[in-house]
PDB file of C-alpha atoms in Angstrom:
ATOM      1  CA  UNK A   1     -16.467 171.179 -12.432  1.00 47.00           C
ATOM      2  CA  UNK A   2     -16.837 167.484 -11.659  1.00 52.00           C
ATOM      3  CA  UNK A   3     -14.901 166.060  -8.754  1.00 55.00           C
ATOM      4  CA  UNK A   4     -12.602 163.265  -9.842  1.00 61.00           C
ATOM      5  CA  UNK A   5     -13.426 159.950  -8.223  1.00 62.00           C
ATOM      6  CA  UNK A   6     -10.686 157.483  -7.536  1.00 63.00           C
ATOM      7  CA  UNK A   7     -11.618 153.841  -7.365  1.00 77.00           C
ATOM      8  CA  UNK A   8      -9.542 151.181  -5.720  1.00 83.00           C
ATOM      9  CA  UNK A   9      -9.774 147.748  -7.300  1.00 89.00           C
ATOM     10  CA  UNK A  10     -11.420 145.705  -4.555  1.00 91.00           C
ATOM     11  CA  UNK A  11      -9.002 142.782  -4.681  1.00 93.00           C
ATOM     12  CA  UNK A  12      -6.080 145.203  -4.235  1.00 95.00           C
ATOM     13  CA  UNK A  13      -8.024 147.055  -1.534  1.00 95.00           C
ATOM     14  CA  UNK A  14      -8.262 143.770   0.378  1.00 96.00           C
ATOM     15  CA  UNK A  15      -4.544 143.118  -0.009  1.00 97.00           C
ATOM     16  CA  UNK A  16      -3.456 146.669   0.869  1.00 97.00           C
ATOM     17  CA  UNK A  17      -5.681 146.952   3.943  1.00 97.00           C
ATOM     18  CA  UNK A  18      -4.654 143.473   5.160  1.00 97.00           C
ATOM     19  CA  UNK A  19      -0.953 144.300   4.869  1.00 97.00           C
ATOM     20  CA  UNK A  20      -1.346 147.726   6.483  1.00 98.00           C
ATOM     21  CA  UNK A  21      -3.456 146.251   9.306  1.00 96.00           C
ATOM     22  CA  UNK A  22      -0.654 143.730   9.828  1.00 95.00           C
ATOM     23  CA  UNK A  23       1.961 146.486   9.975  1.00 96.00           C
ATOM     24  CA  UNK A  24      -0.001 148.722  12.351  1.00 96.00           C
ATOM     25  CA  UNK A  25      -1.264 145.748  14.378  1.00 93.00           C
ATOM     26  CA  UNK A  26       2.277 144.515  14.882  1.00 92.00           C
ATOM     27  CA  UNK A  27       3.353 147.994  15.962  1.00 94.00           C
ATOM     28  CA  UNK A  28       0.352 148.080  18.305  1.00 93.00           C
ATOM     29  CA  UNK A  29       1.558 144.828  19.888  1.00 88.00           C
ATOM     30  CA  UNK A  30       4.972 146.234  20.780  1.00 91.00           C
ATOM     31  CA  UNK A  31       4.327 149.842  21.874  1.00 94.00           C
ATOM     32  CA  UNK A  32       4.853 150.857  25.487  1.00 94.00           C
ATOM     33  CA  UNK A  33       2.906 154.102  25.773  1.00 97.00           C
ATOM     34  CA  UNK A  34      -0.809 154.644  26.168  1.00 97.00           C
ATOM     35  CA  UNK A  35      -0.934 157.328  23.456  1.00 98.00           C
ATOM     36  CA  UNK A  36       0.792 155.091  20.906  1.00 98.00           C
ATOM     37  CA  UNK A  37      -1.481 152.178  21.819  1.00 97.00           C
ATOM     38  CA  UNK A  38      -4.598 154.316  21.332  1.00 98.00           C
ATOM     39  CA  UNK A  39      -3.441 155.740  17.990  1.00 98.00           C
ATOM     40  CA  UNK A  40      -2.170 152.421  16.603  1.00 97.00           C
ATOM     41  CA  UNK A  41      -5.224 150.562  17.908  1.00 96.00           C
ATOM     42  CA  UNK A  42      -7.512 153.061  16.158  1.00 98.00           C
ATOM     43  CA  UNK A  43      -5.565 152.824  12.891  1.00 98.00           C
ATOM     44  CA  UNK A  44      -5.591 149.005  13.037  1.00 96.00           C
ATOM     45  CA  UNK A  45      -9.338 148.895  13.730  1.00 97.00           C
ATOM     46  CA  UNK A  46      -9.993 151.404  10.927  1.00 98.00           C
ATOM     47  CA  UNK A  47      -7.955 149.340   8.462  1.00 98.00           C
ATOM     48  CA  UNK A  48      -9.712 146.114   9.484  1.00 95.00           C
ATOM     49  CA  UNK A  49     -13.086 147.828   9.031  1.00 96.00           C
ATOM     50  CA  UNK A  50     -12.052 148.836   5.512  1.00 96.00           C
ATOM     51  CA  UNK A  51     -10.709 145.328   4.859  1.00 95.00           C
ATOM     52  CA  UNK A  52     -14.107 143.927   5.821  1.00 92.00           C
ATOM     53  CA  UNK A  53     -15.916 146.373   3.518  1.00 92.00           C
ATOM     54  CA  UNK A  54     -13.666 145.536   0.564  1.00 92.00           C
ATOM     55  CA  UNK A  55     -13.886 141.803   1.289  1.00 91.00           C
ATOM     56  CA  UNK A  56     -17.661 141.519   1.597  1.00 87.00           C
ATOM     57  CA  UNK A  57     -18.301 143.648  -1.481  1.00 87.00           C
ATOM     58  CA  UNK A  58     -15.779 141.604  -3.463  1.00 89.00           C
ATOM     59  CA  UNK A  59     -17.215 138.293  -2.306  1.00 86.00           C
ATOM     60  CA  UNK A  60     -20.685 139.345  -3.450  1.00 82.00           C
ATOM     61  CA  UNK A  61     -19.359 140.300  -6.892  1.00 84.00           C
ATOM     62  CA  UNK A  62     -17.396 137.181  -7.794  1.00 86.00           C
ATOM     63  CA  UNK A  63     -20.365 134.802  -7.903  1.00 84.00           C
ATOM     64  CA  UNK A  64     -22.712 134.506 -10.894  1.00 83.00           C
ATOM     65  CA  UNK A  65     -26.097 136.171 -10.453  1.00 82.00           C
ATOM     66  CA  UNK A  66     -28.085 132.912 -10.239  1.00 86.00           C
ATOM     67  CA  UNK A  67     -26.177 131.726  -7.109  1.00 88.00           C
ATOM     68  CA  UNK A  68     -24.897 135.012  -5.679  1.00 86.00           C
ATOM     69  CA  UNK A  69     -27.055 135.255  -2.561  1.00 89.00           C
ATOM     70  CA  UNK A  70     -26.645 131.591  -1.620  1.00 93.00           C
ATOM     71  CA  UNK A  71     -22.907 131.559  -2.307  1.00 91.00           C
ATOM     72  CA  UNK A  72     -22.200 134.860  -0.549  1.00 89.00           C
ATOM     73  CA  UNK A  73     -24.270 133.762   2.455  1.00 91.00           C
ATOM     74  CA  UNK A  74     -22.500 130.391   2.594  1.00 93.00           C
ATOM     75  CA  UNK A  75     -19.049 131.995   2.423  1.00 89.00           C
ATOM     76  CA  UNK A  76     -19.994 134.602   5.028  1.00 88.00           C
ATOM     77  CA  UNK A  77     -21.346 131.942   7.400  1.00 93.00           C
ATOM     78  CA  UNK A  78     -18.178 129.864   7.076  1.00 92.00           C
ATOM     79  CA  UNK A  79     -16.035 132.952   7.635  1.00 89.00           C
ATOM     80  CA  UNK A  80     -17.854 133.585  10.948  1.00 91.00           C
ATOM     81  CA  UNK A  81     -17.527 129.943  12.026  1.00 96.00           C
ATOM     82  CA  UNK A  82     -13.858 129.725  11.053  1.00 94.00           C
ATOM     83  CA  UNK A  83     -13.111 133.025  12.810  1.00 92.00           C
ATOM     84  CA  UNK A  84     -14.670 131.697  16.018  1.00 95.00           C
ATOM     85  CA  UNK A  85     -12.678 128.476  15.834  1.00 96.00           C
ATOM     86  CA  UNK A  86      -9.483 130.285  14.865  1.00 95.00           C
ATOM     87  CA  UNK A  87      -9.772 132.603  17.872  1.00 94.00           C
ATOM     88  CA  UNK A  88     -10.049 129.590  20.179  1.00 96.00           C
ATOM     89  CA  UNK A  89      -7.016 127.948  18.570  1.00 95.00           C
ATOM     90  CA  UNK A  90      -4.973 131.145  18.680  1.00 95.00           C
ATOM     91  CA  UNK A  91      -5.793 131.771  22.337  1.00 95.00           C
ATOM     92  CA  UNK A  92      -5.011 128.167  23.296  1.00 96.00           C
ATOM     93  CA  UNK A  93      -1.851 127.509  21.278  1.00 96.00           C
ATOM     94  CA  UNK A  94      -0.289 130.764  20.069  1.00 95.00           C
ATOM     95  CA  UNK A  95      -1.125 133.442  22.641  1.00 94.00           C
ATOM     96  CA  UNK A  96       0.838 131.665  25.408  1.00 96.00           C
ATOM     97  CA  UNK A  97       3.946 132.477  23.317  1.00 95.00           C
ATOM     98  CA  UNK A  98       3.185 136.218  23.437  1.00 90.00           C
ATOM     99  CA  UNK A  99       1.471 138.912  21.428  1.00 83.00           C
ATOM    100  CA  UNK A 100       4.183 138.946  18.767  1.00 82.00           C
ATOM    101  CA  UNK A 101       3.599 135.240  18.109  1.00 90.00           C
ATOM    102  CA  UNK A 102      -0.049 136.035  17.409  1.00 91.00           C
ATOM    103  CA  UNK A 103       0.975 138.662  14.875  1.00 86.00           C
ATOM    104  CA  UNK A 104       3.498 136.305  13.299  1.00 90.00           C
ATOM    105  CA  UNK A 105       0.625 133.879  12.737  1.00 94.00           C
ATOM    106  CA  UNK A 106      -1.508 136.746  11.431  1.00 93.00           C
ATOM    107  CA  UNK A 107       1.276 137.558   8.946  1.00 95.00           C
ATOM    108  CA  UNK A 108       1.120 133.990   7.670  1.00 96.00           C
ATOM    109  CA  UNK A 109      -2.613 134.398   7.050  1.00 94.00           C
ATOM    110  CA  UNK A 110      -2.086 137.818   5.436  1.00 95.00           C
ATOM    111  CA  UNK A 111       0.490 136.295   3.074  1.00 96.00           C
ATOM    112  CA  UNK A 112      -1.901 133.487   2.095  1.00 96.00           C
ATOM    113  CA  UNK A 113      -4.797 135.883   1.421  1.00 94.00           C
ATOM    114  CA  UNK A 114      -2.590 138.342  -0.463  1.00 96.00           C
ATOM    115  CA  UNK A 115      -0.987 135.729  -2.708  1.00 97.00           C
ATOM    116  CA  UNK A 116      -4.297 134.003  -3.362  1.00 95.00           C
ATOM    117  CA  UNK A 117      -6.028 137.216  -4.400  1.00 95.00           C
ATOM    118  CA  UNK A 118      -3.065 138.638  -6.324  1.00 95.00           C
ATOM    119  CA  UNK A 119      -2.624 135.457  -8.365  1.00 96.00           C
ATOM    120  CA  UNK A 120      -6.145 134.036  -8.620  1.00 94.00           C
ATOM    121  CA  UNK A 121      -8.624 136.797  -7.767  1.00 92.00           C
ATOM    122  CA  UNK A 122     -10.518 138.318 -10.691  1.00 90.00           C
ATOM    123  CA  UNK A 123     -10.691 142.088 -11.072  1.00 86.00           C
ATOM    124  CA  UNK A 124     -14.171 143.328 -10.211  1.00 82.00           C
ATOM    125  CA  UNK A 125     -14.290 147.113  -9.952  1.00 76.00           C
ATOM    126  CA  UNK A 126     -16.163 148.764 -12.810  1.00 74.00           C
ATOM    127  CA  UNK A 127     -17.151 145.476 -14.459  1.00 73.00           C
ATOM    128  CA  UNK A 128     -20.579 144.017 -15.047  1.00 72.00           C
ATOM    129  CA  UNK A 129     -21.246 141.100 -12.702  1.00 68.00           C
ATOM    130  CA  UNK A 130     -21.510 138.600 -15.554  1.00 69.00           C
ATOM    131  CA  UNK A 131     -18.040 139.647 -16.774  1.00 72.00           C
ATOM    132  CA  UNK A 132     -16.472 138.894 -13.378  1.00 71.00           C
ATOM    133  CA  UNK A 133     -17.738 135.390 -12.653  1.00 60.00           C
ATOM    134  CA  UNK A 134     -15.393 132.751 -13.939  1.00 53.00           C
TER     135      UNK A 134
END
C-alpha cells in the first residue's frame, strides 16, 4: 500500500501561508493573555517559516537553468537588503502608530504578493524546470 502524497502548488503555498500568517499575526498583535500570545506567536512563526520554504524553492524554479544560480542569489540578496531597510522604515514611521498599524501595512504587502503571484506567477510544482521559465 503506497501512501498518497499531497503536493501544494508552490505559488499557492506562498499565498496561503502569507494570508494565514497575516491572520494569526494580527490576532497575535491584539491578544491580552500570555497563553494566547505564545500559541499565536508560535503559529505565526511556523507559517512564516513555511512561507520562506515555499518562496525560496519557488524562486529557484522560475529562472532558466543557465541563469538560475545567479538570478536566485541576486533576488535573495535584494530580499535581505529590502527586509533590513523595510524594518527600519516600519519602526520609524509605522510602529509609533501601534502594533495594529504595522499589521495593516503587512496586509498591504500580503495583498501585493498574493495578487502578483495569483495573476502572474507560473505554476511550478511537478513541472520540468525548462517548462516553467517564461
